[in-house]
PDB file of C-alpha atoms and ligand atoms in Angstrom:
ATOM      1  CA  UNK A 130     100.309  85.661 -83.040  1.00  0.00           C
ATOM      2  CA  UNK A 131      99.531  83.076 -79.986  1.00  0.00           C
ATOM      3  CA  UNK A 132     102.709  84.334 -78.466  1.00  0.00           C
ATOM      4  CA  UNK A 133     102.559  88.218 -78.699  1.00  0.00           C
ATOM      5  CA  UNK A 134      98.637  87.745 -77.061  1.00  0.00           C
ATOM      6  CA  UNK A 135     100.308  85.337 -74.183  1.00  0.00           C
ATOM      7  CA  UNK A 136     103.551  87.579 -73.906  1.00  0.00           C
ATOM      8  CA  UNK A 137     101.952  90.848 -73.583  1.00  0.00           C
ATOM      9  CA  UNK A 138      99.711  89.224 -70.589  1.00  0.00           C
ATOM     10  CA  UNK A 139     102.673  87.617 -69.514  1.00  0.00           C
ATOM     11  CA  UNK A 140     104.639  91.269 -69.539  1.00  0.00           C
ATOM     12  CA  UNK A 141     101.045  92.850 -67.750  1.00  0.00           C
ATOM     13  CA  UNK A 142     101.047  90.667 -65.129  1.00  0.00           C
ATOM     14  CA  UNK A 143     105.074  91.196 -64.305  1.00  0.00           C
ATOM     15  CA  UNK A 144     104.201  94.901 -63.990  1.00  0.00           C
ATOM     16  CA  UNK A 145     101.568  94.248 -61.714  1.00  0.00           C
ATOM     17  CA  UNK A 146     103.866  92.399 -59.232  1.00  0.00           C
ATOM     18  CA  UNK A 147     106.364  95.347 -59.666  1.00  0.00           C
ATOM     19  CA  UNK A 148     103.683  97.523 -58.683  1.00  0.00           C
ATOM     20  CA  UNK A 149     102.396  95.555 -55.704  1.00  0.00           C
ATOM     21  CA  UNK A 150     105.864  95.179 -54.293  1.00  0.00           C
ATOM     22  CA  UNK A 151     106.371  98.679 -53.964  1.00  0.00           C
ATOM     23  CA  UNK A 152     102.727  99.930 -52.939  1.00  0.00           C
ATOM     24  CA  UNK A 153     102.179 101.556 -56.480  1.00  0.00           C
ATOM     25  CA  UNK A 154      99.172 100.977 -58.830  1.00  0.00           C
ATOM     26  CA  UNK A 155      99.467  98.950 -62.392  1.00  0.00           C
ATOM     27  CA  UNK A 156      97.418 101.902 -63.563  1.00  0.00           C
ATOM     28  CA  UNK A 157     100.167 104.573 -62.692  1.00  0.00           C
ATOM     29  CA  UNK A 158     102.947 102.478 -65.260  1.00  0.00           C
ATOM     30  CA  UNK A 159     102.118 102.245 -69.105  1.00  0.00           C
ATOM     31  CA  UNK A 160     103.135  99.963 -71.351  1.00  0.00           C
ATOM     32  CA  UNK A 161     104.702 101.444 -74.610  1.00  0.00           C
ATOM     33  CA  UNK A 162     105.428  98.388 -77.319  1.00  0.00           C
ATOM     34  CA  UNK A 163     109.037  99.360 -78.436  1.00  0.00           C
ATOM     35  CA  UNK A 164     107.781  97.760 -82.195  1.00  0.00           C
ATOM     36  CA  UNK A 165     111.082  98.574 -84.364  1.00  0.00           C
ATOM     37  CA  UNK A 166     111.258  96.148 -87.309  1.00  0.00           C
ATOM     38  CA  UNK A 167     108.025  94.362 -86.208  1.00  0.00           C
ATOM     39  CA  UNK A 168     105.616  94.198 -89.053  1.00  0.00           C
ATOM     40  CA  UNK A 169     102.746  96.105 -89.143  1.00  0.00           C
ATOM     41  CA  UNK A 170     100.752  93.111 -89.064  1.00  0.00           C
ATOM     42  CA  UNK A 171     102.516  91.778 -86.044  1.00  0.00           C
ATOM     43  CA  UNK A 172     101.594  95.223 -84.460  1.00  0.00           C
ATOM     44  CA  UNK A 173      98.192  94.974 -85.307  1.00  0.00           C
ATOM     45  CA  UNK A 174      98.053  91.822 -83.391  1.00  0.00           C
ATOM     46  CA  UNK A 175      99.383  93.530 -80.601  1.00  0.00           C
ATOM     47  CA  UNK A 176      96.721  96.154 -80.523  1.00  0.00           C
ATOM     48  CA  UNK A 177      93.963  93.830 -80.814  1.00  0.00           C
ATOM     49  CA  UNK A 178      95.222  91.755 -77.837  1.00  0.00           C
ATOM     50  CA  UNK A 179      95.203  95.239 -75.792  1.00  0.00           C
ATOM     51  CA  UNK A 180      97.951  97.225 -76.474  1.00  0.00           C
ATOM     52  CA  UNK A 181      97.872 101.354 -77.075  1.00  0.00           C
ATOM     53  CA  UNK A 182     101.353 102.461 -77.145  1.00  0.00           C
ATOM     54  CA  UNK A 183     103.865 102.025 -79.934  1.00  0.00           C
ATOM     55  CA  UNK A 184     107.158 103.212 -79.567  1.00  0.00           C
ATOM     56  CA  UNK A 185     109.121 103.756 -82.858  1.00  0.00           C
ATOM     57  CA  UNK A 186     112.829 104.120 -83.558  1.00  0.00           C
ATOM     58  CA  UNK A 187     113.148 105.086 -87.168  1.00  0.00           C
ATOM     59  CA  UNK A 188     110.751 107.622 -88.601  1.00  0.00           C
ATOM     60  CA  UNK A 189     110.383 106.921 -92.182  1.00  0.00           C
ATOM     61  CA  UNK A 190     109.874 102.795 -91.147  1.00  0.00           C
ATOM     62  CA  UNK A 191     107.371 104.656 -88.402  1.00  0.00           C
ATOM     63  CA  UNK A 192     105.188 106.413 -90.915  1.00  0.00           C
ATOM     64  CA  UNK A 193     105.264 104.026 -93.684  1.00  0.00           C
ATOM     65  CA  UNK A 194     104.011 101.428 -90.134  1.00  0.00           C
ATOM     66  CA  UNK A 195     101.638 104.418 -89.158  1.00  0.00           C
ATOM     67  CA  UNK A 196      99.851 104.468 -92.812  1.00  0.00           C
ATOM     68  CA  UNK A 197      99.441 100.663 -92.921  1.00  0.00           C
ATOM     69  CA  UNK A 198      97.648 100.799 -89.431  1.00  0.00           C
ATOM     70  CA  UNK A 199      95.500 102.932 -90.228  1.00  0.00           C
ATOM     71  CA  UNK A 200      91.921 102.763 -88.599  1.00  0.00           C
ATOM     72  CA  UNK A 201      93.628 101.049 -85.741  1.00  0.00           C
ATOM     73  CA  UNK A 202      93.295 102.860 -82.735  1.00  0.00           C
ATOM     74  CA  UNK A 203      96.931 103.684 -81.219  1.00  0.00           C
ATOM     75  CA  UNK A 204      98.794 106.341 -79.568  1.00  0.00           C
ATOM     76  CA  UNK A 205     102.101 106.275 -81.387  1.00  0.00           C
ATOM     77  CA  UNK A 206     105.384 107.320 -79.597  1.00  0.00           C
ATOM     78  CA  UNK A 207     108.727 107.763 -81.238  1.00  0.00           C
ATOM     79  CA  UNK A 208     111.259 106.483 -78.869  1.00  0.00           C
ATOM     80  CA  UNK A 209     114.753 106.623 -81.337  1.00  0.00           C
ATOM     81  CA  UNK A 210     117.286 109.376 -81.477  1.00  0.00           C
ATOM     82  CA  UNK A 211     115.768 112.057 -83.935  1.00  0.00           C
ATOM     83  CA  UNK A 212     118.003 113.511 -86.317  1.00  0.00           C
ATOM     84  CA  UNK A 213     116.927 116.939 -87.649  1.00  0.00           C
ATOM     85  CA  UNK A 214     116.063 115.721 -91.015  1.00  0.00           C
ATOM     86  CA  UNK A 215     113.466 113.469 -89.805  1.00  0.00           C
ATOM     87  CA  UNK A 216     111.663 115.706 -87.588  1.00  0.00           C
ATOM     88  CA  UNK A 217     108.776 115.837 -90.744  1.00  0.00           C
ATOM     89  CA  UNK A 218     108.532 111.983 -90.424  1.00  0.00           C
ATOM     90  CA  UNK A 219     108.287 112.041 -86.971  1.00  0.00           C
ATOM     91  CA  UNK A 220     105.560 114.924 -86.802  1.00  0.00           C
ATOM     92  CA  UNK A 221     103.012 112.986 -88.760  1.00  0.00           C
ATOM     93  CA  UNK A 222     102.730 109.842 -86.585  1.00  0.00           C
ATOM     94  CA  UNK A 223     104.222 110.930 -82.762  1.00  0.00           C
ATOM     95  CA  UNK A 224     101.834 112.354 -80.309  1.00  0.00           C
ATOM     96  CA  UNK A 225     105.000 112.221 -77.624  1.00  0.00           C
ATOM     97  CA  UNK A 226     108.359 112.244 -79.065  1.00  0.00           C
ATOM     98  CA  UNK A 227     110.344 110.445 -75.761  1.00  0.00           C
ATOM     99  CA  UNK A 228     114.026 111.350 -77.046  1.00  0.00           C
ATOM    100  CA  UNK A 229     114.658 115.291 -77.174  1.00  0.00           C
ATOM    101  CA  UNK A 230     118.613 115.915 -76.183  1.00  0.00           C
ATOM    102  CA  UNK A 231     119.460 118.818 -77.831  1.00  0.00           C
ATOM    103  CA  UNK A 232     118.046 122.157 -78.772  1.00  0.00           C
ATOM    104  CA  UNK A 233     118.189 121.595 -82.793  1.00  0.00           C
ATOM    105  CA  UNK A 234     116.083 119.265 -83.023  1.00  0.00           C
ATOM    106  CA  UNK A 235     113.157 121.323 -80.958  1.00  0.00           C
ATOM    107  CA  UNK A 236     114.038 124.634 -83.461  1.00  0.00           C
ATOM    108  CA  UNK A 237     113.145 121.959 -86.047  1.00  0.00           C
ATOM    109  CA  UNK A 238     110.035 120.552 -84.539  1.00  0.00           C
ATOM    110  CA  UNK A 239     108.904 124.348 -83.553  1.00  0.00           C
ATOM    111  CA  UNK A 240     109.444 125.425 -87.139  1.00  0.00           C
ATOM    112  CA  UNK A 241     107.231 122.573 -88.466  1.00  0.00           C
ATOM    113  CA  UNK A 242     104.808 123.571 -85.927  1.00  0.00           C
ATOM    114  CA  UNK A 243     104.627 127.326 -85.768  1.00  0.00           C
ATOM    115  CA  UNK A 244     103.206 126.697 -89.102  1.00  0.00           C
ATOM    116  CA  UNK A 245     100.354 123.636 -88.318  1.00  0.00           C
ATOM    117  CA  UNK A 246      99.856 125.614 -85.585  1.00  0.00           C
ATOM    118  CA  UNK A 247      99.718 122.854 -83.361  1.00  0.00           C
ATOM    119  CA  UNK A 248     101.789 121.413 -80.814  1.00  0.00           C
ATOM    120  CA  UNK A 249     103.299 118.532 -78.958  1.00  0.00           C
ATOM    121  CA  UNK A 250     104.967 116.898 -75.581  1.00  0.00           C
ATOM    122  CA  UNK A 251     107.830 115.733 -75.824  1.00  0.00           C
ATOM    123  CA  UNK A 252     110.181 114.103 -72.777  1.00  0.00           C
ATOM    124  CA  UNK A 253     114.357 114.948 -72.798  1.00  0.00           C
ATOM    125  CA  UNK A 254     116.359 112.209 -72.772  1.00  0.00           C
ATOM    126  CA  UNK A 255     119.096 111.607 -70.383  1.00  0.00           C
ATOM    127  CA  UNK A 256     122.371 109.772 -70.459  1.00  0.00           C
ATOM    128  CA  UNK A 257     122.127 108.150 -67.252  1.00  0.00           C
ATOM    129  CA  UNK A 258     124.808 105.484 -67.693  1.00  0.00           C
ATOM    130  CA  UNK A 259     127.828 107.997 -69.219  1.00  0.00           C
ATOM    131  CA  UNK A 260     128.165 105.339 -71.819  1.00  0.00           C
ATOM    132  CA  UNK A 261     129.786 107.318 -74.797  1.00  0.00           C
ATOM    133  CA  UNK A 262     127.691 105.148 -77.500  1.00  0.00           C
ATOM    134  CA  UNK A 263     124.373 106.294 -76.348  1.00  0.00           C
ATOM    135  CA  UNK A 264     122.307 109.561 -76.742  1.00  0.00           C
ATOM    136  CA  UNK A 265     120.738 111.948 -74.296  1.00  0.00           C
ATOM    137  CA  UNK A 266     121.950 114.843 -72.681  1.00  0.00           C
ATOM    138  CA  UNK A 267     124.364 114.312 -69.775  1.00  0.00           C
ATOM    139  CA  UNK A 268     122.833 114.943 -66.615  1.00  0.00           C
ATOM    140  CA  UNK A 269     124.854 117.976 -66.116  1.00  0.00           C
ATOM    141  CA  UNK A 270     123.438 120.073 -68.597  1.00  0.00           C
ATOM    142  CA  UNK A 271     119.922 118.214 -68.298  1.00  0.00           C
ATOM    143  CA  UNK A 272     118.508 122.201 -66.509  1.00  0.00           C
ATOM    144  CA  UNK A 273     120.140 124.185 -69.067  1.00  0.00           C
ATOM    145  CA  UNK A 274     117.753 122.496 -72.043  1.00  0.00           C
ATOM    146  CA  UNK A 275     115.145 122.444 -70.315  1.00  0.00           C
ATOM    147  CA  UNK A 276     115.257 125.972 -69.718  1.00  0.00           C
ATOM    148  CA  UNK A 277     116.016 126.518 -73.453  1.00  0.00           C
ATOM    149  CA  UNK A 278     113.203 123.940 -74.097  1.00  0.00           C
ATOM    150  CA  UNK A 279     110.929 126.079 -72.374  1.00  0.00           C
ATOM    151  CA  UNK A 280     111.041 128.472 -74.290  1.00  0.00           C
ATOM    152  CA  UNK A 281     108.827 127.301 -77.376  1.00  0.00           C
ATOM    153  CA  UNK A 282     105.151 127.085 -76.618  1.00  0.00           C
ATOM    154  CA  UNK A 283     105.065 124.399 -79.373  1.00  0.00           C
ATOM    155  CA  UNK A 284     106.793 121.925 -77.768  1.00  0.00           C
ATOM    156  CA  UNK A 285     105.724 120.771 -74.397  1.00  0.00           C
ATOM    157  CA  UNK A 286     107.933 118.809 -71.773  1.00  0.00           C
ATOM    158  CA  UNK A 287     106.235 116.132 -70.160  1.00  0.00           C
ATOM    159  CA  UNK A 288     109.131 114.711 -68.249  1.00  0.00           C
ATOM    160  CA  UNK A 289     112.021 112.616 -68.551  1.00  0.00           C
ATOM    161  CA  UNK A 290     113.341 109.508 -70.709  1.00  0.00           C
ATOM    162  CA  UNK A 291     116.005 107.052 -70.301  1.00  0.00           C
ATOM    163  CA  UNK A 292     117.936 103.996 -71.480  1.00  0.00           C
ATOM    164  CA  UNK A 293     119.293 102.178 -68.317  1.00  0.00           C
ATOM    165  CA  UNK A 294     123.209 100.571 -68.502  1.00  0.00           C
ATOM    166  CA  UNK A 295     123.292  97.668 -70.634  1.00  0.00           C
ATOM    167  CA  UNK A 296     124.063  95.334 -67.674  1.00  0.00           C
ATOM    168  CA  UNK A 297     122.933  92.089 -66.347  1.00  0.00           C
ATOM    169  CA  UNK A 298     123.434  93.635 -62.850  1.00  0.00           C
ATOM    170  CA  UNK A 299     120.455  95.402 -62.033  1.00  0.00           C
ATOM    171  CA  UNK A 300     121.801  97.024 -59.128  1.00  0.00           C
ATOM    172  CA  UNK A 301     123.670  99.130 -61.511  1.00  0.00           C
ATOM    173  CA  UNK A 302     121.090  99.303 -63.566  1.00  0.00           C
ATOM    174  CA  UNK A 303     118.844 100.647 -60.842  1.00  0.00           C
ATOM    175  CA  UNK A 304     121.449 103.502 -60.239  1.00  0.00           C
ATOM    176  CA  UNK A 305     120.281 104.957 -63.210  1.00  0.00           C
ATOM    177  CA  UNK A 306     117.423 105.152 -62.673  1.00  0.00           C
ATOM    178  CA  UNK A 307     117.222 106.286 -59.483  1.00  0.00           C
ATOM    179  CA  UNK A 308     119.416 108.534 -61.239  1.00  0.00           C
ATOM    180  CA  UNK A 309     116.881 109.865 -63.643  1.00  0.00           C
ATOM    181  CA  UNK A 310     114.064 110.113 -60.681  1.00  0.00           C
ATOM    182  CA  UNK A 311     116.358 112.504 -58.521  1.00  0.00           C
ATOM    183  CA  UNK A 312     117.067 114.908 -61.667  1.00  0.00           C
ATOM    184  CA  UNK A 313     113.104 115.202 -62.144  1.00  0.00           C
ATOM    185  CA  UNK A 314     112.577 116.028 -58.393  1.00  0.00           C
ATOM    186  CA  UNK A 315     115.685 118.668 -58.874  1.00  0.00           C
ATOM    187  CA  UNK A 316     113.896 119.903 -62.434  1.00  0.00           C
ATOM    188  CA  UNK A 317     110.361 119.996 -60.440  1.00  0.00           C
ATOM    189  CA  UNK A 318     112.049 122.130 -57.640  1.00  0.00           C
ATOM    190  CA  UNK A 319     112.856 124.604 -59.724  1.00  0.00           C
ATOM    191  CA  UNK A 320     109.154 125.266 -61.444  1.00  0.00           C
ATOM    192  CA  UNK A 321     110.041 126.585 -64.763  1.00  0.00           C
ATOM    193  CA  UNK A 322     106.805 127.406 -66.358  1.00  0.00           C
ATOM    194  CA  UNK A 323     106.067 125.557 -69.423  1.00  0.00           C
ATOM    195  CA  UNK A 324     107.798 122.153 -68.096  1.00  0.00           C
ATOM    196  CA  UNK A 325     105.915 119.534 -66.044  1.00  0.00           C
ATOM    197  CA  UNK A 326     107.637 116.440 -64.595  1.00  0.00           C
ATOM    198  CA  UNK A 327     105.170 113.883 -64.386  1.00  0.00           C
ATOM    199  CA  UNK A 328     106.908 111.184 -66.976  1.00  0.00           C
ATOM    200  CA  UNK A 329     109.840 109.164 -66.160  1.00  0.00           C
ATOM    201  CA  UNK A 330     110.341 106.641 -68.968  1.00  0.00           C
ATOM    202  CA  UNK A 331     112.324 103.770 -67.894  1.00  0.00           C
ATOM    203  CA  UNK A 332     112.634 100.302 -68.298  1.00  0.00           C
ATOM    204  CA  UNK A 333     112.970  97.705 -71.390  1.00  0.00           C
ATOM    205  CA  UNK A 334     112.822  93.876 -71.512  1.00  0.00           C
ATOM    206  CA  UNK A 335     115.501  93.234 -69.196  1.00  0.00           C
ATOM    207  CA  UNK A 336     115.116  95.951 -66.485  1.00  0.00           C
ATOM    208  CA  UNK A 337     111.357  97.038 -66.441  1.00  0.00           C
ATOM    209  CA  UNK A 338     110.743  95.661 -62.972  1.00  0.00           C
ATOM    210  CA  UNK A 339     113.664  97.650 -61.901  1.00  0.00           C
ATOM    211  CA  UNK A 340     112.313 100.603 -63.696  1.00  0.00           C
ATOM    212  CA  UNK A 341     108.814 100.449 -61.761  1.00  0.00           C
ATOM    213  CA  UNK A 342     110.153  99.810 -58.228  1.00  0.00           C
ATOM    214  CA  UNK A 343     112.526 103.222 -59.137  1.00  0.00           C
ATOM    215  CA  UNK A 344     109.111 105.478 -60.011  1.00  0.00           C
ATOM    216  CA  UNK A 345     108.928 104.718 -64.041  1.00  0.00           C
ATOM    217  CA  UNK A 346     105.423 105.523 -65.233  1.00  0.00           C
ATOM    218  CA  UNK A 347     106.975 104.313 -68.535  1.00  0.00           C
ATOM    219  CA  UNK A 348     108.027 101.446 -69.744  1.00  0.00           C
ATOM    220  CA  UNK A 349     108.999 100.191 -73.224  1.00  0.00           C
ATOM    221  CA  UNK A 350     109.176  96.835 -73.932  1.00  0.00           C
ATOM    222  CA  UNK A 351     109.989  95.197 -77.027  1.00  0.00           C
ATOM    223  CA  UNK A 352     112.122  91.685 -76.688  1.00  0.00           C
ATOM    224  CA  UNK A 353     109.603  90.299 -74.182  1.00  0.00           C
ATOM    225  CA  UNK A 354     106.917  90.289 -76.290  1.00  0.00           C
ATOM    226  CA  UNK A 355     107.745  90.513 -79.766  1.00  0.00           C
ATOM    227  CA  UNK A 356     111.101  87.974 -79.770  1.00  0.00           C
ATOM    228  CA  UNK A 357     114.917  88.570 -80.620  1.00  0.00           C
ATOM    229  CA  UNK A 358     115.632  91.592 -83.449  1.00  0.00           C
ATOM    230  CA  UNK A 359     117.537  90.112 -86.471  1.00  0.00           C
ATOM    231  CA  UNK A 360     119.591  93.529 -86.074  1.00  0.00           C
ATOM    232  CA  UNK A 361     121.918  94.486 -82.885  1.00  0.00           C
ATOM    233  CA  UNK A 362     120.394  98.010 -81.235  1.00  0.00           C
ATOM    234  CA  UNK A 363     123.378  99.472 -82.513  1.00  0.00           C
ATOM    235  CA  UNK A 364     121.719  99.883 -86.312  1.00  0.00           C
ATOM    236  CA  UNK A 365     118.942 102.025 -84.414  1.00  0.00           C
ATOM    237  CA  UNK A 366     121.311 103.998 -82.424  1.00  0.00           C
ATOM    238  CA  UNK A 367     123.802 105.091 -85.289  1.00  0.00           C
ATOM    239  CA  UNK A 368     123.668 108.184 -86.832  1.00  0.00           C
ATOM    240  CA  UNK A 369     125.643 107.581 -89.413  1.00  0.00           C
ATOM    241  CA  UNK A 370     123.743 104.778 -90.777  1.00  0.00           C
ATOM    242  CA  UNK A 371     120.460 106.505 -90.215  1.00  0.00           C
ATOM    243  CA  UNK A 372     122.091 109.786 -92.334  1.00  0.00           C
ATOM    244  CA  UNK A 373     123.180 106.929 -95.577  1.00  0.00           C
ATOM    245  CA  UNK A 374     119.454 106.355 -95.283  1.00  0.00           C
ATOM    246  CA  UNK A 375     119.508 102.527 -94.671  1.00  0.00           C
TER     247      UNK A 375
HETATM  248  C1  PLP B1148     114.447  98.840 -78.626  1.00  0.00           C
HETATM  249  C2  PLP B1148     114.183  99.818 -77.564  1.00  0.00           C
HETATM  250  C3  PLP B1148     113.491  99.464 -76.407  1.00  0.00           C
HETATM  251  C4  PLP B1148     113.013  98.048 -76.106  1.00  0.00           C
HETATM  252  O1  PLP B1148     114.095  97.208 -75.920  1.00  0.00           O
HETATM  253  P1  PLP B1148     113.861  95.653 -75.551  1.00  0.00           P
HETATM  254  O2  PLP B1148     115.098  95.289 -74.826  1.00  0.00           O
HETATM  255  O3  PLP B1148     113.671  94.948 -76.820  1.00  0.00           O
HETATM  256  O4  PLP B1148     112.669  95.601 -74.686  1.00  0.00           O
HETATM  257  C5  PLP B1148     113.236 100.463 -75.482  1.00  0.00           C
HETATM  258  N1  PLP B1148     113.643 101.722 -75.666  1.00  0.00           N
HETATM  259  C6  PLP B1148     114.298 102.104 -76.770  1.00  0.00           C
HETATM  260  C7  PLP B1148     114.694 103.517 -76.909  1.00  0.00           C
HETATM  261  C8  PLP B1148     114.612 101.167 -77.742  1.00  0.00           C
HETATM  262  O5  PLP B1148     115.295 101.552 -78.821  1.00  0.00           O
END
């Protein structure tokens, strides 16, 4: 408990530098806790040393997190790749929903809706890094969903979302994301109506700095602060497992 209060200062004060050395403000960056398999009570801890934004990969874990929270106060984000039949998980607990990369998934979230009558912002994930293994929509057809996107007045695009290269070498890793701030500015240019560009979410444990210096007003940040995962990222990133319900 010591060490999430100390690491999330720790992970606060690294932001601030980022900031500083490119002239921005720590205010303009938030910190969403990326808390997949961290107990709720863990999380808790979290909150009550300061943080407000939980990022969640798996949406029946998320809820079943979400319910044992309650009365905490928390703006809950779900940050995993969304399969269609989770979309009613998902719904109860997300205010933002950071991985939209294909138009199923927001016919599913607009059917839900239509009938709440409600609605909710969502960013589209990009595949910045061409790695086959990871979701998001390739950059190529990043204007063509978001002009389909744009079309349901239930689901709101707030901006864009990424997963830099899994790579040591942050150069490369910064090529994504300058990557991902160039396709916002081309996105912006175009002013569809019903799509506003002010998110770029970028930036985990081992490239957040990176992320900040490259315009992220996002980042998500689990490893720094809450330790090694006893599972590789791969279990949260593979749709097959996540269809055999495990
Ligand atoms: C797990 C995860 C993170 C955080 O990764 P760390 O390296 O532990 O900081 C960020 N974004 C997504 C989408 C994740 O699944």
């Amino acid at each position: 408990m010591e060490d999430i209060v100390h690491n999330i200062r720790v992970v606060q004060h690294r932001i601030a530098e980022a900031c500083k050395r490119v002239g921005r403000q720590p205010s303009e960056v938030r910190l969403v806790l990326a808390t997949k398999t961290v107990q709720a009570e863990r999380v808790r801890s979290a909150l009550h040393a300061g943080a407000t934004v939980l990022g969640e990969n798996k949406a029946q874990e998320a809820l079943a997190k979400y319910k044992a929270l309650e009365g905490e106060k928390a703006e809950w984000h779900f940050i995993g790749h969304l399969q269609t039949n989770k979309v009613k998980y998902a719904l109860q607990f997300a205010s933002l929903i950071q991985s939209i990369d294909r138009i199923e998934v927001v016919q599913k979230i607009d059917q839900r809706l239509q009938k709440e009558g409600r609605s909710i912002d969502v960013l589209l994930q990009v595949n910045t890094s061409s790695e086959p293994s990871k979701f998001g929509v390739h950059p190529d057809n990043l204007v063509a969903l978001a002009r389909e996107v744009a079309r349901y007045d239930t689901v709101r695009v707030r901006g864009l979302m990424t997963i830099g290269l899994f790579s040591a070498e942050q150069e490369q890793v910064r090529t994504c994301f300058r990557l991902l701030a160039q396709l916002r500015q081309q996105l912006r240019a175009l002013e569809l109506s019903n799509i506003c560009m002010d998110a770029l979410s970028m930036g985990m444990s081992g490239d957040f700095e990176t992320a900040i210096e490259e315009g992220a007003t996002m980042v998500r940040v689990g490893t720094a602060i809450f330790g090694q995962r006893l599972y590789p990222d791969s279990y949260y990133w593979n749709e097959q497992m996540e269809s055999e319900g495990r």
